[in-house]
Amino acid sequence: MRARPALTSLIGACAVLVAACGGSGGGSEKGIDEPIKMVGLWEVKGESAAAIDDYNNGARMAVEKINAAGGIKGQKIVLERVAADPLNPQKATGQFLQAVDKDPVVMLGFTASSALLASKTQVDRAGIPLISLASASSPLRFGGPGGSEWFWVVQPSDEFKDQATVRFAVEQLKATKIGLMGTNESYGMTNTKAVAAALKQRGLTPVATRNYDPTATDLTQDVLAMKGSQAVIAFTYPNPLAVQLKQFVQNGMKIPTISSSSANIAANNKLVTGEALSLLYGTNACAPVGSKNPATNAFGQEYLRRFNQIPTDLAAESHDAVYIAKAAIEKAGSTDPEAIRKAMNSITVTPQQGIICAAEYKTDGAHFMNHTVSIQRFGTDGKSTEMITYQFPPTEAAKG
Amino acid sequence: MDKFIALTAGGIALGAVLALVALGFLVLYKATGVINFAHGDLITLGAYIGVWTVADLGLPTIPGYVLTIVLMGLIGVLIERVAHAPLRKRPAMVVVIATLAAAIVIRGFISVWQGATPRALDSPVGGGVLRVGGANIAYQRILILIVGAIAVIALLMVFQRTAFGRQVRALAADPETAQLMGVRTKYVAMAAFALSAMLAGLAGLLVAPLGAVELNFGFGLMITAFAAAVLGGFGSLGGVVAGAMVIGIVQQLVGGYVLPEYAATYPAIVLFIVIALRPQGLFDLARSRL
Amino acid sequence: MTPREPAAAQAATTPDNANKTDKTNTSETSENQVLRDPLRAVRPPDYRRHHFLAIAAFVVLVALIAPQAATSRSSQFLVNLWLVYSIAALGFYLVFGLAGRFAFCQTFMMAFGGYTSAWITRGEDGQPFWVGAAAAMLVTALVAGVVGALVRKAQHFYFAIATFAVTQVGMVVFQRADGFTGPHGQAVGIDPPQLFGYEFVKDGQVFWLFLGTLGLCLLLTACIERSPMRREALAARDNGLVAGLSGVAVQRVQLVLFMLGSALGGLAGSLIGHWQGVIGTESFHIDLAIGIFLMLLLGGITSMWGPLIGAAVFVGLPRVLSGIEEYSSIVYGLMLLAVVLLLPNGIAEAVRRFADRVVPDRLMRKGVPFARS
């Protein structure tokens, strides 16, 4: 059957109509006259193999605080949620469209960059501002094929995290012999390569680079390959990280390991304890519990009290995303998506405006908003203390 | 040299676990002809139940482990009643689908019960190491070796010496005649499912302390164990154990010295080559219920 | 058993679209004819099943109903996803339903097709979309040919394991082969599909491309269903030894169907790539592989419409269950169990049996037994 031109153009017209209707957001140019609907694209515990409650809890805490103080320009925020599967990009795109059908003013979330990347064409078409909580990988940079003028990224970019890790290892731990370990899929491979390049820039070559299967229960050969290093940088998931750390201790190698949010999860869930834990460092956007910043610490304590769980930086960033949305809507003065988009590109959100996980949020050329990275150290009691924070310059837009 | 010893020890320990998993698989297959897709998730479930009894309920190790194994046995019987008994007259493929459905349900249940955060199971022998020829071998791996060996020998004894074992072998050789001779297929099937689930639970309990327990924990083990079972000959227990050892050692040693990034693909490559070269099946064709 | 295919109306299982399929069997024979002319009564299996009419009816119905019924963004997306998964599942039907080979590598073929198409169409001097799609089909057919030839003697479950092994290794290789796939196995910035200068960008436009392609794939399958290859495949599937002795080239038929089925998978992967603009190894992971298998199982292994029904259920079910995400896995597994227990040959078969009881007996061919396939 061939496409019938008349029907096709009719369909095209309908699609355009739907797009137009979907993008308005229910506000007027003059002001905000109804509650502000935000939709979070995340799961809660139990909905998939990777689901954690942090995003939902962090955002809810922010919404409650804002609503208690009167809302945004007098209107309360209504936060809804659509579960977006981080492991299945096609399904996530469908779920994104469900969220779009709810007609929100602002969308928060996607917890995995692969889901965001897969949905990018739909994000473009929907024309609703999206504040992403996924990790900021370089394909997402604005200006490149994966970037979009309709989303902004709250997490510090992976490049920043890698550079912060290298700086910490070299400057603070005074290590010249550094080993790299990671999983053998995209997260691990991307970052081990990036760190190897960063080391090369400083004239250092890694002692060894090992990528292993995330389901491995025996990492002996990889661990032994790290012999002689003064620090190990690991890009991995909580389980293999636990295996790795235990085997380091078992083989008598007392080498500090710097990992990312996997370190928090491993520590918070007591996957690693005792001596292995005291050698662990984590690179994150911020450390909600144990931060030098009193506001961040307060958030962490409040979260711990309410939900009986130590929050990761993801909860704090989810909290901040709501405040960023608030600042943008206030600057725009309305819920018109185009006005909000312009506002997002021009505002600088400061701690006075309620954020807790970065020194400030300001959109750079790549639509990345967070330029702060912090390194924490874990103690044998499982609590972390913040060692140092690094600030980074803005990232430029990708070319082509 | 110490690297070689460490890797070999690791390989043997891995082989022991794979043997345990593969035997659980094989026991069920020989007794009922069912390929159990849910075996990997049963391993995960066993590990989680172990965490629950020891960490959440606070039971001491031995009672906790025993309780876990008993619970796993009961779950095995439940699966038999739901996913096998009603489908006895159907082609084998349908039963395989039913086990796949059971796997999905188990996964969903674990997901709701425990969520996504990984859990830890402390090693019952502590985190210490034994020094052998310059290499450090964790106590837990030695425990795996010992328990694995005991389990394998016990299984072999059961199959050779007991009435149950004889009945299973009879069923494996010729189901119709066995039934005519008075072998009660219903009870043998229930016992086989229970035994298979208990072995899966034991494997989960042994491997969990090495790292942490999360949702995909058992699936990877099951796939590798399947490779071991195919390699060693899907019919005989001894062959399966040998296959498991080969896979375990190959993965560790070859993975340690040659192209380590691709170590995870070695079982898959070995599997493919074996099937390409010996496609008539490594087991008795007449026994094939597929 | 009889080859009668009376009219079967099938209700949609998703809330967003309805599709109907028609099958009519108009060849009738009366007892008189049997007595008068025995030779004419003993005909070869009836090929008057009106495949082409059914396909045409299907395409027209979907073309009319779907744009009306699916107005929201998410439902348009789901319709497109249904169409493209149907293509992949149809390929799997050729391999598993007809040839009887349980191939676990359909997602690998989809990924390979997607990456090939992305690679060929990349850049300023990249080839047009149709070249990319054609290349995807060709490459996957070749790979399937090689793999199929290597493990041609493997039976049933061993074949499944061997193809699963191929998938495992393939995914790791895709991760590493940056030059071919993209950084860390992710191909980004894939151009939207273009035909004769017309670009299919919006979901509403892509719908027509997918519907057309599915129609063509259904035509191809219908041609196979109407050819002697179908009989040979079924004979080879049911009893390879006897079939071989009767002169059927068992391995060749199975290999050809494996290659064709994989080519359809590659085509589906290429379409997904151009539609979404980005593919990575996560786009085609094992849950989708199991999903394609379940699509065929739920929809019906015995009918070429089975994959479409199964794909509709697979795509629509999460939407139906979206209120209870937490328990969705458990519900999904229980549903699967229920279908397996109650509808052994899938929904298509159940509908066919139901329709058999409804349609009058005079359509039955009497006294001439044929193997039911």
PDB file of N, CA and C in Angstrom, chain A residues 1-3 7-8 11 15-16 18-19 45-47 83 87-91 93-95 97-98 100-101 114 117-118 121-122 125-126 139 145 184-186 189-190 193, chain C residues 56 59-60 63 67 71-77 81 85 175-176 178 184 186 188-189 196 198 201-205 208 212 272 275-276 278 282-283 285 318-319 322 325-326:
ATOM      1  N   MET A   1       0.855  -1.184   0.000  1.00  0.00           N
ATOM      2  CA  MET A   1       0.000   0.000   0.000  1.00  0.00           C
ATOM      3  C   MET A   1       0.888   1.228   0.000  1.00  0.00           C
ATOM      4  N   ARG A   2       0.624   2.128  -0.824  1.00  0.00           N
ATOM      5  CA  ARG A   2       1.443   3.342  -0.892  1.00  0.00           C
ATOM      6  C   ARG A   2       0.808   4.430  -0.034  1.00  0.00           C
ATOM      7  N   ALA A   3       1.583   5.334   0.408  1.00  0.00           N
ATOM      8  CA  ALA A   3       1.057   6.442   1.201  1.00  0.00           C
ATOM      9  C   ALA A   3       0.199   7.327   0.315  1.00  0.00           C
ATOM     10  N   LEU A   7      -4.194  11.830   2.559  1.00  0.00           N
ATOM     11  CA  LEU A   7      -4.292  11.356   3.931  1.00  0.00           C
ATOM     12  C   LEU A   7      -3.031  11.714   4.712  1.00  0.00           C
ATOM     13  N   THR A   8      -1.901  11.604   3.998  1.00  0.00           N
ATOM     14  CA  THR A   8      -0.651  11.911   4.679  1.00  0.00           C
ATOM     15  C   THR A   8      -0.623  13.354   5.150  1.00  0.00           C
ATOM     16  N   ILE A  11      -2.727  13.646   8.066  1.00  0.00           N
ATOM     17  CA  ILE A  11      -2.035  13.156   9.256  1.00  0.00           C
ATOM     18  C   ILE A  11      -1.026  14.186   9.724  1.00  0.00           C
ATOM     19  N   ALA A  15      -0.805  15.903  13.264  1.00  0.00           N
ATOM     20  CA  ALA A  15       0.378  15.832  14.124  1.00  0.00           C
ATOM     21  C   ALA A  15       0.806  17.221  14.563  1.00  0.00           C
ATOM     22  N   VAL A  16       0.776  18.118  13.618  1.00  0.00           N
ATOM     23  CA  VAL A  16       1.159  19.487  13.950  1.00  0.00           C
ATOM     24  C   VAL A  16       0.214  20.051  15.001  1.00  0.00           C
ATOM     25  N   VAL A  18      -1.518  18.384  17.184  1.00  0.00           N
ATOM     26  CA  VAL A  18      -1.235  17.745  18.476  1.00  0.00           C
ATOM     27  C   VAL A  18      -0.014  18.377  19.116  1.00  0.00           C
ATOM     28  N   ALA A  19       0.987  18.611  18.288  1.00  0.00           N
ATOM     29  CA  ALA A  19       2.210  19.205  18.821  1.00  0.00           C
ATOM     30  C   ALA A  19       1.925  20.588  19.385  1.00  0.00           C
ATOM     31  N   LYS A  45      11.392   2.470  43.986  1.00  0.00           N
ATOM     32  CA  LYS A  45      11.916   1.152  44.301  1.00  0.00           C
ATOM     33  C   LYS A  45      10.930   0.054  43.915  1.00  0.00           C
ATOM     34  N   GLY A  46      11.413  -0.939  43.234  1.00  0.00           N
ATOM     35  CA  GLY A  46      10.586  -2.082  42.884  1.00  0.00           C
ATOM     36  C   GLY A  46      10.144  -2.086  41.436  1.00  0.00           C
ATOM     37  N   GLU A  47      10.214  -0.935  40.777  1.00  0.00           N
ATOM     38  CA  GLU A  47       9.668  -0.904  39.424  1.00  0.00           C
ATOM     39  C   GLU A  47      10.609  -1.470  38.379  1.00  0.00           C
ATOM     40  N   ALA A  83       6.973   6.512  35.378  1.00  0.00           N
ATOM     41  CA  ALA A  83       8.152   5.662  35.526  1.00  0.00           C
ATOM     42  C   ALA A  83       8.861   5.522  34.198  1.00  0.00           C
ATOM     43  N   LEU A  87      16.690   1.107  31.751  1.00  0.00           N
ATOM     44  CA  LEU A  87      17.407   0.043  31.069  1.00  0.00           C
ATOM     45  C   LEU A  87      16.887  -0.226  29.669  1.00  0.00           C
ATOM     46  N   ASN A  88      15.744   0.312  29.311  1.00  0.00           N
ATOM     47  CA  ASN A  88      15.126   0.009  28.026  1.00  0.00           C
ATOM     48  C   ASN A  88      14.803   1.314  27.314  1.00  0.00           C
ATOM     49  N   PRO A  89      15.682   1.760  26.410  1.00  0.00           N
ATOM     50  CA  PRO A  89      15.503   3.087  25.815  1.00  0.00           C
ATOM     51  C   PRO A  89      14.194   3.248  25.053  1.00  0.00           C
ATOM     52  N   GLN A  90      13.762   2.214  24.308  1.00  0.00           N
ATOM     53  CA  GLN A  90      12.509   2.386  23.551  1.00  0.00           C
ATOM     54  C   GLN A  90      11.339   2.560  24.488  1.00  0.00           C
ATOM     55  N   LYS A  91      11.334   1.765  25.544  1.00  0.00           N
ATOM     56  CA  LYS A  91      10.231   1.874  26.488  1.00  0.00           C
ATOM     57  C   LYS A  91      10.257   3.259  27.139  1.00  0.00           C
ATOM     58  N   THR A  93      11.229   6.015  25.875  1.00  0.00           N
ATOM     59  CA  THR A  93      10.687   7.018  24.965  1.00  0.00           C
ATOM     60  C   THR A  93       9.164   7.011  25.023  1.00  0.00           C
ATOM     61  N   GLY A  94       8.584   5.817  25.021  1.00  0.00           N
ATOM     62  CA  GLY A  94       7.130   5.734  25.124  1.00  0.00           C
ATOM     63  C   GLY A  94       6.631   6.363  26.416  1.00  0.00           C
ATOM     64  N   GLN A  95       7.373   6.115  27.503  1.00  0.00           N
ATOM     65  CA  GLN A  95       6.957   6.667  28.786  1.00  0.00           C
ATOM     66  C   GLN A  95       7.111   8.175  28.802  1.00  0.00           C
ATOM     67  N   LEU A  97       6.613  10.065  26.289  1.00  0.00           N
ATOM     68  CA  LEU A  97       5.449  10.601  25.584  1.00  0.00           C
ATOM     69  C   LEU A  97       4.213  10.582  26.465  1.00  0.00           C
ATOM     70  N   GLN A  98       4.114   9.576  27.323  1.00  0.00           N
ATOM     71  CA  GLN A  98       3.004   9.566  28.280  1.00  0.00           C
ATOM     72  C   GLN A  98       3.060  10.796  29.168  1.00  0.00           C
ATOM     73  N   VAL A 100       4.449  13.609  28.387  1.00  0.00           N
ATOM     74  CA  VAL A 100       4.107  14.775  27.570  1.00  0.00           C
ATOM     75  C   VAL A 100       2.591  14.927  27.467  1.00  0.00           C
ATOM     76  N   ASP A 101       1.920  13.799  27.349  1.00  0.00           N
ATOM     77  CA  ASP A 101       0.460  13.841  27.244  1.00  0.00           C
ATOM     78  C   ASP A 101      -0.189  14.429  28.491  1.00  0.00           C
ATOM     79  N   SER A 114      21.218   7.004  28.432  1.00  0.00           N
ATOM     80  CA  SER A 114      20.809   6.284  27.219  1.00  0.00           C
ATOM     81  C   SER A 114      19.342   6.532  26.924  1.00  0.00           C
ATOM     82  N   LEU A 117      19.066  10.059  25.486  1.00  0.00           N
ATOM     83  CA  LEU A 117      19.585  10.080  24.120  1.00  0.00           C
ATOM     84  C   LEU A 117      18.580   9.487  23.140  1.00  0.00           C
ATOM     85  N   ALA A 118      17.968   8.368  23.549  1.00  0.00           N
ATOM     86  CA  ALA A 118      17.018   7.711  22.658  1.00  0.00           C
ATOM     87  C   ALA A 118      15.778   8.567  22.446  1.00  0.00           C
ATOM     88  N   THR A 121      14.769  13.025  19.923  1.00  0.00           N
ATOM     89  CA  THR A 121      13.931  13.567  18.855  1.00  0.00           C
ATOM     90  C   THR A 121      12.549  13.903  19.394  1.00  0.00           C
ATOM     91  N   GLN A 122      12.047  13.088  20.295  1.00  0.00           N
ATOM     92  CA  GLN A 122      10.741  13.368  20.879  1.00  0.00           C
ATOM     93  C   GLN A 122      10.798  14.588  21.797  1.00  0.00           C
ATOM     94  N   ARG A 125      10.591  17.607  19.720  1.00  0.00           N
ATOM     95  CA  ARG A 125       9.264  17.856  19.189  1.00  0.00           C
ATOM     96  C   ARG A 125       8.275  18.292  20.247  1.00  0.00           C
ATOM     97  N   ALA A 126       8.475  17.789  21.464  1.00  0.00           N
ATOM     98  CA  ALA A 126       7.498  18.105  22.508  1.00  0.00           C
ATOM     99  C   ALA A 126       7.563  19.572  22.894  1.00  0.00           C
ATOM    100  N   PRO A 139      27.914  12.776  24.507  1.00  0.00           N
ATOM    101  CA  PRO A 139      26.962  12.844  23.385  1.00  0.00           C
ATOM    102  C   PRO A 139      25.781  13.763  23.648  1.00  0.00           C
ATOM    103  N   PRO A 145      24.856  15.967  17.912  1.00  0.00           N
ATOM    104  CA  PRO A 145      23.665  15.234  17.450  1.00  0.00           C
ATOM    105  C   PRO A 145      22.756  14.790  18.579  1.00  0.00           C
ATOM    106  N   ASN A 184      33.109  -3.569  31.506  1.00  0.00           N
ATOM    107  CA  ASN A 184      33.421  -3.625  30.080  1.00  0.00           C
ATOM    108  C   ASN A 184      32.253  -3.174  29.217  1.00  0.00           C
ATOM    109  N   GLU A 185      31.317  -2.434  29.811  1.00  0.00           N
ATOM    110  CA  GLU A 185      30.283  -1.853  28.962  1.00  0.00           C
ATOM    111  C   GLU A 185      30.431  -0.331  28.955  1.00  0.00           C
ATOM    112  N   SER A 186      29.451   0.378  28.347  1.00  0.00           N
ATOM    113  CA  SER A 186      29.783   1.752  27.938  1.00  0.00           C
ATOM    114  C   SER A 186      30.216   2.640  29.092  1.00  0.00           C
ATOM    115  N   MET A 189      33.837   1.619  30.014  1.00  0.00           N
ATOM    116  CA  MET A 189      34.790   1.826  28.928  1.00  0.00           C
ATOM    117  C   MET A 189      34.998   3.308  28.654  1.00  0.00           C
ATOM    118  N   THR A 190      33.885   4.057  28.568  1.00  0.00           N
ATOM    119  CA  THR A 190      34.017   5.489  28.278  1.00  0.00           C
ATOM    120  C   THR A 190      34.919   6.163  29.280  1.00  0.00           C
ATOM    121  N   LYS A 193      38.704   5.183  29.420  1.00  0.00           N
ATOM    122  CA  LYS A 193      39.450   5.808  28.324  1.00  0.00           C
ATOM    123  C   LYS A 193      39.684   7.278  28.583  1.00  0.00           C
TER     124      LYS A 193
ATOM    125  N   ALA C  56      -4.168  -7.065   2.294  1.00  0.00           N
ATOM    126  CA  ALA C  56      -4.705  -5.782   1.840  1.00  0.00           C
ATOM    127  C   ALA C  56      -5.725  -5.240   2.828  1.00  0.00           C
ATOM    128  N   VAL C  59      -3.943  -3.915   5.933  1.00  0.00           N
ATOM    129  CA  VAL C  59      -3.271  -2.628   5.754  1.00  0.00           C
ATOM    130  C   VAL C  59      -4.286  -1.499   5.665  1.00  0.00           C
ATOM    131  N   VAL C  60      -5.350  -1.738   4.921  1.00  0.00           N
ATOM    132  CA  VAL C  60      -6.359  -0.678   4.777  1.00  0.00           C
ATOM    133  C   VAL C  60      -6.990  -0.352   6.122  1.00  0.00           C
ATOM    134  N   ALA C  63      -4.610   1.509   8.275  1.00  0.00           N
ATOM    135  CA  ALA C  63      -4.415   2.861   7.747  1.00  0.00           C
ATOM    136  C   ALA C  63      -5.602   3.763   8.073  1.00  0.00           C
ATOM    137  N   PRO C  67      -4.810   6.168  12.598  1.00  0.00           N
ATOM    138  CA  PRO C  67      -4.677   7.617  12.767  1.00  0.00           C
ATOM    139  C   PRO C  67      -5.835   8.230  13.545  1.00  0.00           C
ATOM    140  N   THR C  71      -4.366   9.314  18.808  1.00  0.00           N
ATOM    141  CA  THR C  71      -4.141  10.738  18.612  1.00  0.00           C
ATOM    142  C   THR C  71      -3.074  11.289  19.532  1.00  0.00           C
ATOM    143  N   SER C  72      -2.925  10.696  20.712  1.00  0.00           N
ATOM    144  CA  SER C  72      -1.917  11.251  21.610  1.00  0.00           C
ATOM    145  C   SER C  72      -0.537  10.818  21.159  1.00  0.00           C
ATOM    146  N   ARG C  73       0.461  11.593  21.578  1.00  0.00           N
ATOM    147  CA  ARG C  73       1.826  11.305  21.170  1.00  0.00           C
ATOM    148  C   ARG C  73       2.220   9.890  21.536  1.00  0.00           C
ATOM    149  N   SER C  74       1.903   9.529  22.773  1.00  0.00           N
ATOM    150  CA  SER C  74       2.403   8.238  23.233  1.00  0.00           C
ATOM    151  C   SER C  74       1.725   7.102  22.481  1.00  0.00           C
ATOM    152  N   SER C  75       0.465   7.263  22.120  1.00  0.00           N
ATOM    153  CA  SER C  75      -0.153   6.149  21.418  1.00  0.00           C
ATOM    154  C   SER C  75       0.337   6.064  19.984  1.00  0.00           C
ATOM    155  N   GLN C  76       0.656   7.203  19.353  1.00  0.00           N
ATOM    156  CA  GLN C  76       1.251   7.149  18.018  1.00  0.00           C
ATOM    157  C   GLN C  76       2.576   6.399  18.075  1.00  0.00           C
ATOM    158  N   PHE C  77       3.343   6.721  19.117  1.00  0.00           N
ATOM    159  CA  PHE C  77       4.631   6.069  19.288  1.00  0.00           C
ATOM    160  C   PHE C  77       4.458   4.567  19.439  1.00  0.00           C
ATOM    161  N   LEU C  81       5.884   1.502  17.231  1.00  0.00           N
ATOM    162  CA  LEU C  81       6.691   0.467  17.860  1.00  0.00           C
ATOM    163  C   LEU C  81       6.089  -0.908  17.558  1.00  0.00           C
ATOM    164  N   TYR C  85       8.177  -3.796  15.640  1.00  0.00           N
ATOM    165  CA  TYR C  85       8.422  -5.057  16.334  1.00  0.00           C
ATOM    166  C   TYR C  85       7.756  -6.202  15.579  1.00  0.00           C
ATOM    167  N   GLN C 175      30.373  -3.126  21.264  1.00  0.00           N
ATOM    168  CA  GLN C 175      30.865  -2.145  22.229  1.00  0.00           C
ATOM    169  C   GLN C 175      32.252  -1.657  21.862  1.00  0.00           C
ATOM    170  N   ARG C 176      33.081  -2.590  21.412  1.00  0.00           N
ATOM    171  CA  ARG C 176      34.480  -2.246  21.148  1.00  0.00           C
ATOM    172  C   ARG C 176      34.683  -1.609  19.788  1.00  0.00           C
ATOM    173  N   ASP C 178      34.372   0.753  17.802  1.00  0.00           N
ATOM    174  CA  ASP C 178      33.941   2.153  17.758  1.00  0.00           C
ATOM    175  C   ASP C 178      33.810   2.692  16.355  1.00  0.00           C
ATOM    176  N   HIS C 184      31.623   3.839  22.081  1.00  0.00           N
ATOM    177  CA  HIS C 184      31.108   2.911  23.077  1.00  0.00           C
ATOM    178  C   HIS C 184      29.804   2.266  22.640  1.00  0.00           C
ATOM    179  N   GLN C 186      27.501   3.311  20.749  1.00  0.00           N
ATOM    180  CA  GLN C 186      26.299   4.115  20.546  1.00  0.00           C
ATOM    181  C   GLN C 186      26.389   4.868  19.241  1.00  0.00           C
ATOM    182  N   VAL C 188      24.904   7.700  17.140  1.00  0.00           N
ATOM    183  CA  VAL C 188      24.019   8.847  17.338  1.00  0.00           C
ATOM    184  C   VAL C 188      23.871   9.623  16.042  1.00  0.00           C
ATOM    185  N   GLY C 189      22.869  10.459  16.037  1.00  0.00           N
ATOM    186  CA  GLY C 189      22.694  11.353  14.897  1.00  0.00           C
ATOM    187  C   GLY C 189      22.347  10.647  13.619  1.00  0.00           C
ATOM    188  N   PHE C 196      12.469   9.012  -1.881  1.00  0.00           N
ATOM    189  CA  PHE C 196      12.069   9.883  -2.990  1.00  0.00           C
ATOM    190  C   PHE C 196      11.978  11.340  -2.548  1.00  0.00           C
ATOM    191  N   TYR C 198      11.238  12.549   0.238  1.00  0.00           N
ATOM    192  CA  TYR C 198      10.291  12.847   1.321  1.00  0.00           C
ATOM    193  C   TYR C 198      10.858  12.326   2.632  1.00  0.00           C
ATOM    194  N   VAL C 201       9.735  12.354   9.421  1.00  0.00           N
ATOM    195  CA  VAL C 201      10.277  12.823  10.691  1.00  0.00           C
ATOM    196  C   VAL C 201       9.318  12.566  11.847  1.00  0.00           C
ATOM    197  N   LYS C 202       8.096  13.048  11.710  1.00  0.00           N
ATOM    198  CA  LYS C 202       7.167  12.908  12.824  1.00  0.00           C
ATOM    199  C   LYS C 202       6.641  11.482  12.892  1.00  0.00           C
ATOM    200  N   ASP C 203       6.175  11.126  14.086  1.00  0.00           N
ATOM    201  CA  ASP C 203       5.634   9.775  14.279  1.00  0.00           C
ATOM    202  C   ASP C 203       4.499   9.495  13.316  1.00  0.00           C
ATOM    203  N   GLY C 204       3.697  10.517  13.041  1.00  0.00           N
ATOM    204  CA  GLY C 204       2.584  10.334  12.126  1.00  0.00           C
ATOM    205  C   GLY C 204       3.044  10.003  10.709  1.00  0.00           C
ATOM    206  N   GLN C 205       4.212  10.537  10.328  1.00  0.00           N
ATOM    207  CA  GLN C 205       4.731  10.237   8.994  1.00  0.00           C
ATOM    208  C   GLN C 205       5.397   8.880   8.961  1.00  0.00           C
ATOM    209  N   TRP C 208       3.423   5.709   8.178  1.00  0.00           N
ATOM    210  CA  TRP C 208       3.152   5.233   6.828  1.00  0.00           C
ATOM    211  C   TRP C 208       4.301   4.387   6.302  1.00  0.00           C
ATOM    212  N   GLY C 212       3.799   0.512   5.391  1.00  0.00           N
ATOM    213  CA  GLY C 212       4.143   0.027   4.064  1.00  0.00           C
ATOM    214  C   GLY C 212       5.159  -1.102   4.123  1.00  0.00           C
ATOM    215  N   ILE C 272      14.327   1.025  13.220  1.00  0.00           N
ATOM    216  CA  ILE C 272      14.358   1.599  14.569  1.00  0.00           C
ATOM    217  C   ILE C 272      15.449   2.649  14.660  1.00  0.00           C
ATOM    218  N   TRP C 275      14.483   5.806  12.880  1.00  0.00           N
ATOM    219  CA  TRP C 275      13.318   6.455  13.503  1.00  0.00           C
ATOM    220  C   TRP C 275      13.724   7.158  14.783  1.00  0.00           C
ATOM    221  N   GLN C 276      14.497   6.463  15.649  1.00  0.00           N
ATOM    222  CA  GLN C 276      14.857   7.050  16.928  1.00  0.00           C
ATOM    223  C   GLN C 276      16.051   7.980  16.817  1.00  0.00           C
ATOM    224  N   VAL C 278      19.042   7.227  17.308  1.00  0.00           N
ATOM    225  CA  VAL C 278      20.193   6.758  18.079  1.00  0.00           C
ATOM    226  C   VAL C 278      19.960   5.305  18.477  1.00  0.00           C
ATOM    227  N   GLU C 282      22.018  -1.204  24.413  1.00  0.00           N
ATOM    228  CA  GLU C 282      20.891  -1.379  25.335  1.00  0.00           C
ATOM    229  C   GLU C 282      19.571  -1.445  24.580  1.00  0.00           C
ATOM    230  N   SER C 283      19.572  -0.921  23.321  1.00  0.00           N
ATOM    231  CA  SER C 283      18.303  -0.908  22.589  1.00  0.00           C
ATOM    232  C   SER C 283      17.841  -2.311  22.252  1.00  0.00           C
ATOM    233  N   HIS C 285      18.561  -5.437  24.028  1.00  0.00           N
ATOM    234  CA  HIS C 285      19.130  -6.378  24.986  1.00  0.00           C
ATOM    235  C   HIS C 285      18.242  -7.594  25.166  1.00  0.00           C
ATOM    236  N   PRO C 318       2.472  -3.023  28.799  1.00  0.00           N
ATOM    237  CA  PRO C 318       3.012  -2.123  29.818  1.00  0.00           C
ATOM    238  C   PRO C 318       2.154  -0.868  29.977  1.00  0.00           C
ATOM    239  N   ARG C 319       1.547  -0.437  28.884  1.00  0.00           N
ATOM    240  CA  ARG C 319       0.682   0.724  28.961  1.00  0.00           C
ATOM    241  C   ARG C 319      -0.539   0.404  29.812  1.00  0.00           C
ATOM    242  N   SER C 322       0.353   0.270  33.424  1.00  0.00           N
ATOM    243  CA  SER C 322       1.215   1.357  33.884  1.00  0.00           C
ATOM    244  C   SER C 322       0.816   1.881  35.248  1.00  0.00           C
ATOM    245  N   GLU C 325       3.122  -0.376  38.072  1.00  0.00           N
ATOM    246  CA  GLU C 325       4.475  -0.682  37.618  1.00  0.00           C
ATOM    247  C   GLU C 325       5.192  -1.665  38.509  1.00  0.00           C
ATOM    248  N   GLU C 326       5.013  -1.466  39.804  1.00  0.00           N
ATOM    249  CA  GLU C 326       5.774  -2.279  40.747  1.00  0.00           C
ATOM    250  C   GLU C 326       5.513  -3.753  40.560  1.00  0.00           C
TER     251      GLU C 326
END
